[in-house]
Amino acid sequence: MMVSMRMRQWMGTLSVVVLAGILAACGSGPTKVEREPGHVVIEMRDMRFVPEEIVVEPGTQIVFVNMDRMSHNVVAGKPGDRTNDAGFRSPILGVLSEWAITFEEEGVYDYMCTVNSHHLSGMVGRIIVRSEDNTFQANDIKGGRADDGELVG
């Protein structure tokens, strides 16, 4: 009976190793981005963006990292907005996957996770982009341009 138990443990371990190898060979592991100096990280965890709001200078790379046990995305807008023409949209991010965006123009950029309507459960966030010498209030600017030049807001 002891051999049988060891054999099952060995087979279980072997199965996990083989599956990990297959996934790695297929390139279906977590996606990573090359992080620039001075980047800022926003984590997706517990069905929230953490931190929910950040203030950065134009040209700062923002890296979203999915630390949750489920898939998420990052889509420009607020709950109730049309997202077909969103100013930016990440791919669906699996566990430990990353996605980055850089905003060159000052503005307020609201975003949410639209996977399985997570935004309706409060998975929303805001990025305020402003120069260090600019003291505008978040409500003063309704939108801006992302690095791809598309109008946001």
Short mmCIF file of N, CA, C and O in Angstrom, two decimals, residues 47-48 71-73 79 112-124:
data_model
loop_
_atom_site.label_atom_id
_atom_site.label_comp_id
_atom_site.label_asym_id
_atom_site.label_seq_id
_atom_site.Cartn_x
_atom_site.Cartn_y
_atom_site.Cartn_z
N MET A 47 -10.50 41.70 -6.83
CA MET A 47 -11.50 42.40 -7.63
C MET A 47 -11.41 43.92 -7.49
O MET A 47 -12.41 44.63 -7.54
N ARG A 48 -10.18 44.43 -7.34
CA ARG A 48 -9.93 45.86 -7.23
C ARG A 48 -8.65 46.21 -7.96
O ARG A 48 -7.78 45.37 -8.17
N SER A 71 -9.12 36.25 -14.47
CA SER A 71 -8.69 37.15 -15.54
C SER A 71 -9.34 38.53 -15.39
O SER A 71 -10.45 38.65 -14.89
N HIS A 72 -8.61 39.54 -15.85
CA HIS A 72 -9.09 40.92 -15.83
C HIS A 72 -8.62 41.63 -17.09
O HIS A 72 -7.79 41.10 -17.83
N ASN A 73 -9.15 42.84 -17.31
CA ASN A 73 -8.65 43.71 -18.37
C ASN A 73 -8.68 45.14 -17.87
O ASN A 73 -9.11 45.41 -16.75
N PRO A 79 -18.24 52.87 -15.37
CA PRO A 79 -19.44 52.05 -15.53
C PRO A 79 -20.55 52.86 -16.21
O PRO A 79 -20.78 54.02 -15.88
N MET A 112 -11.68 50.77 -16.12
CA MET A 112 -12.43 49.73 -15.41
C MET A 112 -12.09 48.37 -16.00
O MET A 112 -11.50 48.28 -17.07
N CYS A 113 -12.48 47.33 -15.27
CA CYS A 113 -12.38 45.96 -15.78
C CYS A 113 -13.76 45.56 -16.27
O CYS A 113 -14.73 45.61 -15.52
N THR A 114 -13.84 45.16 -17.55
CA THR A 114 -15.14 44.79 -18.11
C THR A 114 -15.32 43.27 -18.20
O THR A 114 -16.36 42.81 -18.65
N VAL A 115 -14.34 42.49 -17.76
CA VAL A 115 -14.47 41.04 -17.79
C VAL A 115 -15.56 40.64 -16.80
O VAL A 115 -15.52 41.01 -15.62
N ASN A 116 -16.53 39.91 -17.28
CA ASN A 116 -17.65 39.44 -16.44
C ASN A 116 -18.27 40.55 -15.60
O ASN A 116 -18.69 40.32 -14.48
N SER A 117 -18.28 41.77 -16.15
CA SER A 117 -18.88 42.94 -15.48
C SER A 117 -18.26 43.23 -14.12
O SER A 117 -18.94 43.71 -13.21
N HIS A 118 -16.96 43.00 -13.97
CA HIS A 118 -16.28 43.29 -12.70
C HIS A 118 -16.42 44.76 -12.31
O HIS A 118 -16.43 45.09 -11.12
N HIS A 119 -16.53 45.66 -13.30
CA HIS A 119 -16.67 47.09 -13.00
C HIS A 119 -17.94 47.37 -12.19
O HIS A 119 -17.97 48.30 -11.39
N LEU A 120 -18.97 46.55 -12.37
CA LEU A 120 -20.20 46.75 -11.60
C LEU A 120 -20.03 46.37 -10.14
O LEU A 120 -20.85 46.75 -9.30
N SER A 121 -18.96 45.64 -9.84
CA SER A 121 -18.64 45.29 -8.45
C SER A 121 -17.61 46.24 -7.86
O SER A 121 -17.06 45.99 -6.80
N GLY A 122 -17.29 47.30 -8.60
CA GLY A 122 -16.38 48.31 -8.08
C GLY A 122 -14.95 48.22 -8.58
O GLY A 122 -14.07 48.89 -8.05
N MET A 123 -14.69 47.42 -9.61
CA MET A 123 -13.33 47.32 -10.14
C MET A 123 -13.10 48.44 -11.15
O MET A 123 -13.18 48.26 -12.36
N VAL A 124 -12.84 49.63 -10.60
CA VAL A 124 -12.65 50.84 -11.38
C VAL A 124 -11.43 51.58 -10.85
O VAL A 124 -10.99 51.35 -9.71
#
